[in-house]
Amino acid sequence: MAYWLFKSEPGVFSLSDLKAAPTDWSGVRNYQARNFMLTMQLGDGGFFYHSNSNPPGIVGTVEVVRTAYPDPTALDPKSPYYDPRSTLEKPIWQMVDIAFRSAFAEIVALDRLRATAGLEQMLLLRRGNRLSVMPVSAAEWRIILNLAGPS
DNA sequence: GCCAACGTTGGC
DNA sequence: GCCAACGTTGGC
């Protein structure tokens, strides 16, 4: 069982959108993020992070409900995520499916994460980090759930 | 809207 | 294989 963090701009896709229906995490075009998705297991937990919002922060939890499979938007010339290097036979990009699990009573804001002991090593907080999918350690997971309180 | 940080691209 | 240029991300 591993833990992850999924980043999304709420104006584009929010936790409420995910609550309405599970979704595929298509459109990831970063090799590191893709490689993380390739290692995800059914039932893995994830935080849902709202970026480019005020304040940015973690708003709830999700669950991996399907392991990695080819991202079809890479093959669609009309998609903004189209990648002509990718083919049906040799897909480059992968995605997983995630489902809503819980919404925090209050957002755990980025500045609060930064101020919390035990989260100093968190990948999310690293300077210049731009990954849309990243791992979270079990310890970090526990600390943040505590910050969030009952959902 | 600004800009620092980063990944990717492409010329050489 | 180097590295400058570029596009994108995301906090502020």
PDB file of N, CA, C and O in Angstrom, chain A residues 95-127:
ATOM      1  N   MET A  95      -1.957   6.186 -17.784  1.00  0.00           N
ATOM      2  CA  MET A  95      -2.769   6.871 -16.773  1.00  0.00           C
ATOM      3  C   MET A  95      -3.357   5.827 -15.841  1.00  0.00           C
ATOM      4  O   MET A  95      -3.349   4.641 -16.135  1.00  0.00           O
ATOM      5  N   VAL A  96      -3.826   6.277 -14.698  1.00  0.00           N
ATOM      6  CA  VAL A  96      -4.572   5.411 -13.785  1.00  0.00           C
ATOM      7  C   VAL A  96      -5.960   6.019 -13.626  1.00  0.00           C
ATOM      8  O   VAL A  96      -6.208   7.139 -14.057  1.00  0.00           O
ATOM      9  N   ASP A  97      -6.863   5.247 -13.026  1.00  0.00           N
ATOM     10  CA  ASP A  97      -8.164   5.807 -12.652  1.00  0.00           C
ATOM     11  C   ASP A  97      -8.171   6.047 -11.149  1.00  0.00           C
ATOM     12  O   ASP A  97      -7.641   5.240 -10.375  1.00  0.00           O
ATOM     13  N   ILE A  98      -8.767   7.164 -10.755  1.00  0.00           N
ATOM     14  CA  ILE A  98      -8.913   7.442  -9.326  1.00  0.00           C
ATOM     15  C   ILE A  98     -10.367   7.771  -9.001  1.00  0.00           C
ATOM     16  O   ILE A  98     -11.123   8.211  -9.871  1.00  0.00           O
ATOM     17  N   ALA A  99     -10.718   7.521  -7.749  1.00  0.00           N
ATOM     18  CA  ALA A  99     -12.071   7.808  -7.274  1.00  0.00           C
ATOM     19  C   ALA A  99     -11.996   8.621  -5.993  1.00  0.00           C
ATOM     20  O   ALA A  99     -11.015   8.556  -5.242  1.00  0.00           O
ATOM     21  N   PHE A 100     -13.027   9.385  -5.762  1.00  0.00           N
ATOM     22  CA  PHE A 100     -13.153  10.179  -4.544  1.00  0.00           C
ATOM     23  C   PHE A 100     -13.220   9.265  -3.327  1.00  0.00           C
ATOM     24  O   PHE A 100     -13.857   8.232  -3.343  1.00  0.00           O
ATOM     25  N   ARG A 101     -12.547   9.686  -2.265  1.00  0.00           N
ATOM     26  CA  ARG A 101     -12.680   8.944  -1.014  1.00  0.00           C
ATOM     27  C   ARG A 101     -13.194   9.844   0.105  1.00  0.00           C
ATOM     28  O   ARG A 101     -14.082   9.459   0.840  1.00  0.00           O
ATOM     29  N   SER A 102     -12.614  11.033   0.262  1.00  0.00           N
ATOM     30  CA  SER A 102     -13.094  11.923   1.328  1.00  0.00           C
ATOM     31  C   SER A 102     -12.757  13.370   1.017  1.00  0.00           C
ATOM     32  O   SER A 102     -11.812  13.652   0.275  1.00  0.00           O
ATOM     33  N   ALA A 103     -13.555  14.267   1.582  1.00  0.00           N
ATOM     34  CA  ALA A 103     -13.253  15.699   1.506  1.00  0.00           C
ATOM     35  C   ALA A 103     -12.938  16.175   2.907  1.00  0.00           C
ATOM     36  O   ALA A 103     -13.664  15.877   3.856  1.00  0.00           O
ATOM     37  N   PHE A 104     -11.843  16.917   3.061  1.00  0.00           N
ATOM     38  CA  PHE A 104     -11.508  17.461   4.368  1.00  0.00           C
ATOM     39  C   PHE A 104     -12.519  18.536   4.760  1.00  0.00           C
ATOM     40  O   PHE A 104     -13.045  19.251   3.889  1.00  0.00           O
ATOM     41  N   ALA A 105     -12.766  18.650   6.056  1.00  0.00           N
ATOM     42  CA  ALA A 105     -13.665  19.703   6.529  1.00  0.00           C
ATOM     43  C   ALA A 105     -13.106  21.063   6.136  1.00  0.00           C
ATOM     44  O   ALA A 105     -13.854  21.974   5.778  1.00  0.00           O
ATOM     45  N   GLU A 106     -11.775  21.177   6.224  1.00  0.00           N
ATOM     46  CA  GLU A 106     -11.118  22.408   5.787  1.00  0.00           C
ATOM     47  C   GLU A 106      -9.878  22.049   4.990  1.00  0.00           C
ATOM     48  O   GLU A 106      -9.215  21.056   5.277  1.00  0.00           O
ATOM     49  N   ILE A 107      -9.550  22.894   4.038  1.00  0.00           N
ATOM     50  CA  ILE A 107      -8.340  22.681   3.254  1.00  0.00           C
ATOM     51  C   ILE A 107      -7.119  22.680   4.180  1.00  0.00           C
ATOM     52  O   ILE A 107      -7.073  23.430   5.162  1.00  0.00           O
ATOM     53  N   VAL A 108      -6.177  21.783   3.900  1.00  0.00           N
ATOM     54  CA  VAL A 108      -4.879  21.861   4.575  1.00  0.00           C
ATOM     55  C   VAL A 108      -3.965  22.637   3.627  1.00  0.00           C
ATOM     56  O   VAL A 108      -3.445  22.099   2.661  1.00  0.00           O
ATOM     57  N   ALA A 109      -3.840  23.921   3.930  1.00  0.00           N
ATOM     58  CA  ALA A 109      -3.198  24.840   2.993  1.00  0.00           C
ATOM     59  C   ALA A 109      -1.696  24.614   2.899  1.00  0.00           C
ATOM     60  O   ALA A 109      -1.059  24.105   3.828  1.00  0.00           O
ATOM     61  N   LEU A 110      -1.153  25.027   1.777  1.00  0.00           N
ATOM     62  CA  LEU A 110       0.279  24.874   1.525  1.00  0.00           C
ATOM     63  C   LEU A 110       1.132  25.488   2.629  1.00  0.00           C
ATOM     64  O   LEU A 110       2.104  24.872   3.085  1.00  0.00           O
ATOM     65  N   ASP A 111       0.769  26.677   3.087  1.00  0.00           N
ATOM     66  CA  ASP A 111       1.608  27.312   4.123  1.00  0.00           C
ATOM     67  C   ASP A 111       1.549  26.529   5.438  1.00  0.00           C
ATOM     68  O   ASP A 111       2.513  26.510   6.199  1.00  0.00           O
ATOM     69  N   ARG A 112       0.427  25.868   5.691  1.00  0.00           N
ATOM     70  CA  ARG A 112       0.333  25.035   6.895  1.00  0.00           C
ATOM     71  C   ARG A 112       1.204  23.784   6.747  1.00  0.00           C
ATOM     72  O   ARG A 112       1.872  23.366   7.705  1.00  0.00           O
ATOM     73  N   LEU A 113       1.202  23.220   5.573  1.00  0.00           N
ATOM     74  CA  LEU A 113       2.070  22.065   5.321  1.00  0.00           C
ATOM     75  C   LEU A 113       3.522  22.448   5.553  1.00  0.00           C
ATOM     76  O   LEU A 113       4.280  21.726   6.196  1.00  0.00           O
ATOM     77  N   ARG A 114       3.887  23.614   5.044  1.00  0.00           N
ATOM     78  CA  ARG A 114       5.269  24.076   5.189  1.00  0.00           C
ATOM     79  C   ARG A 114       5.641  24.281   6.649  1.00  0.00           C
ATOM     80  O   ARG A 114       6.801  24.142   7.033  1.00  0.00           O
ATOM     81  N   ALA A 115       4.653  24.617   7.464  1.00  0.00           N
ATOM     82  CA  ALA A 115       4.925  24.933   8.867  1.00  0.00           C
ATOM     83  C   ALA A 115       4.845  23.702   9.764  1.00  0.00           C
ATOM     84  O   ALA A 115       5.061  23.806  10.971  1.00  0.00           O
ATOM     85  N   THR A 116       4.536  22.562   9.196  1.00  0.00           N
ATOM     86  CA  THR A 116       4.310  21.374  10.011  1.00  0.00           C
ATOM     87  C   THR A 116       5.558  20.506  10.134  1.00  0.00           C
ATOM     88  O   THR A 116       6.159  20.131   9.119  1.00  0.00           O
ATOM     89  N   ALA A 117       5.916  20.203  11.369  1.00  0.00           N
ATOM     90  CA  ALA A 117       7.076  19.352  11.617  1.00  0.00           C
ATOM     91  C   ALA A 117       6.826  17.958  11.065  1.00  0.00           C
ATOM     92  O   ALA A 117       5.727  17.421  11.210  1.00  0.00           O
ATOM     93  N   GLY A 118       7.846  17.404  10.441  1.00  0.00           N
ATOM     94  CA  GLY A 118       7.735  16.065   9.891  1.00  0.00           C
ATOM     95  C   GLY A 118       7.473  16.057   8.392  1.00  0.00           C
ATOM     96  O   GLY A 118       7.563  15.017   7.750  1.00  0.00           O
ATOM     97  N   LEU A 119       7.146  17.233   7.864  1.00  0.00           N
ATOM     98  CA  LEU A 119       6.859  17.294   6.426  1.00  0.00           C
ATOM     99  C   LEU A 119       7.976  17.971   5.641  1.00  0.00           C
ATOM    100  O   LEU A 119       7.843  18.220   4.444  1.00  0.00           O
ATOM    101  N   GLU A 120       9.083  18.206   6.319  1.00  0.00           N
ATOM    102  CA  GLU A 120      10.183  18.961   5.691  1.00  0.00           C
ATOM    103  C   GLU A 120      10.666  18.296   4.401  1.00  0.00           C
ATOM    104  O   GLU A 120      11.104  18.974   3.482  1.00  0.00           O
ATOM    105  N   GLN A 121      10.586  16.965   4.358  1.00  0.00           N
ATOM    106  CA  GLN A 121      11.127  16.253   3.198  1.00  0.00           C
ATOM    107  C   GLN A 121      10.092  16.042   2.108  1.00  0.00           C
ATOM    108  O   GLN A 121      10.377  15.440   1.068  1.00  0.00           O
ATOM    109  N   MET A 122       8.879  16.497   2.362  1.00  0.00           N
ATOM    110  CA  MET A 122       7.811  16.218   1.414  1.00  0.00           C
ATOM    111  C   MET A 122       8.149  16.756   0.028  1.00  0.00           C
ATOM    112  O   MET A 122       8.533  17.910  -0.129  1.00  0.00           O
ATOM    113  N   LEU A 123       7.962  15.900  -0.972  1.00  0.00           N
ATOM    114  CA  LEU A 123       8.300  16.258  -2.347  1.00  0.00           C
ATOM    115  C   LEU A 123       7.528  17.491  -2.804  1.00  0.00           C
ATOM    116  O   LEU A 123       8.056  18.362  -3.488  1.00  0.00           O
ATOM    117  N   LEU A 124       6.287  17.572  -2.402  1.00  0.00           N
ATOM    118  CA  LEU A 124       5.432  18.699  -2.778  1.00  0.00           C
ATOM    119  C   LEU A 124       6.039  20.035  -2.382  1.00  0.00           C
ATOM    120  O   LEU A 124       5.861  21.041  -3.064  1.00  0.00           O
ATOM    121  N   LEU A 125       6.754  20.029  -1.265  1.00  0.00           N
ATOM    122  CA  LEU A 125       7.256  21.280  -0.700  1.00  0.00           C
ATOM    123  C   LEU A 125       8.637  21.652  -1.229  1.00  0.00           C
ATOM    124  O   LEU A 125       9.157  22.708  -0.901  1.00  0.00           O
ATOM    125  N   ARG A 126       9.193  20.756  -2.017  1.00  0.00           N
ATOM    126  CA  ARG A 126      10.500  21.048  -2.590  1.00  0.00           C
ATOM    127  C   ARG A 126      10.398  22.232  -3.512  1.00  0.00           C
ATOM    128  O   ARG A 126       9.465  22.341  -4.301  1.00  0.00           O
ATOM    129  N   ARG A 127      11.387  23.052  -3.434  1.00  0.00           N
ATOM    130  CA  ARG A 127      11.512  24.246  -4.256  1.00  0.00           C
ATOM    131  C   ARG A 127      11.392  23.909  -5.742  1.00  0.00           C
ATOM    132  O   ARG A 127      12.069  23.032  -6.253  1.00  0.00           O
TER     133      ARG A 127
END
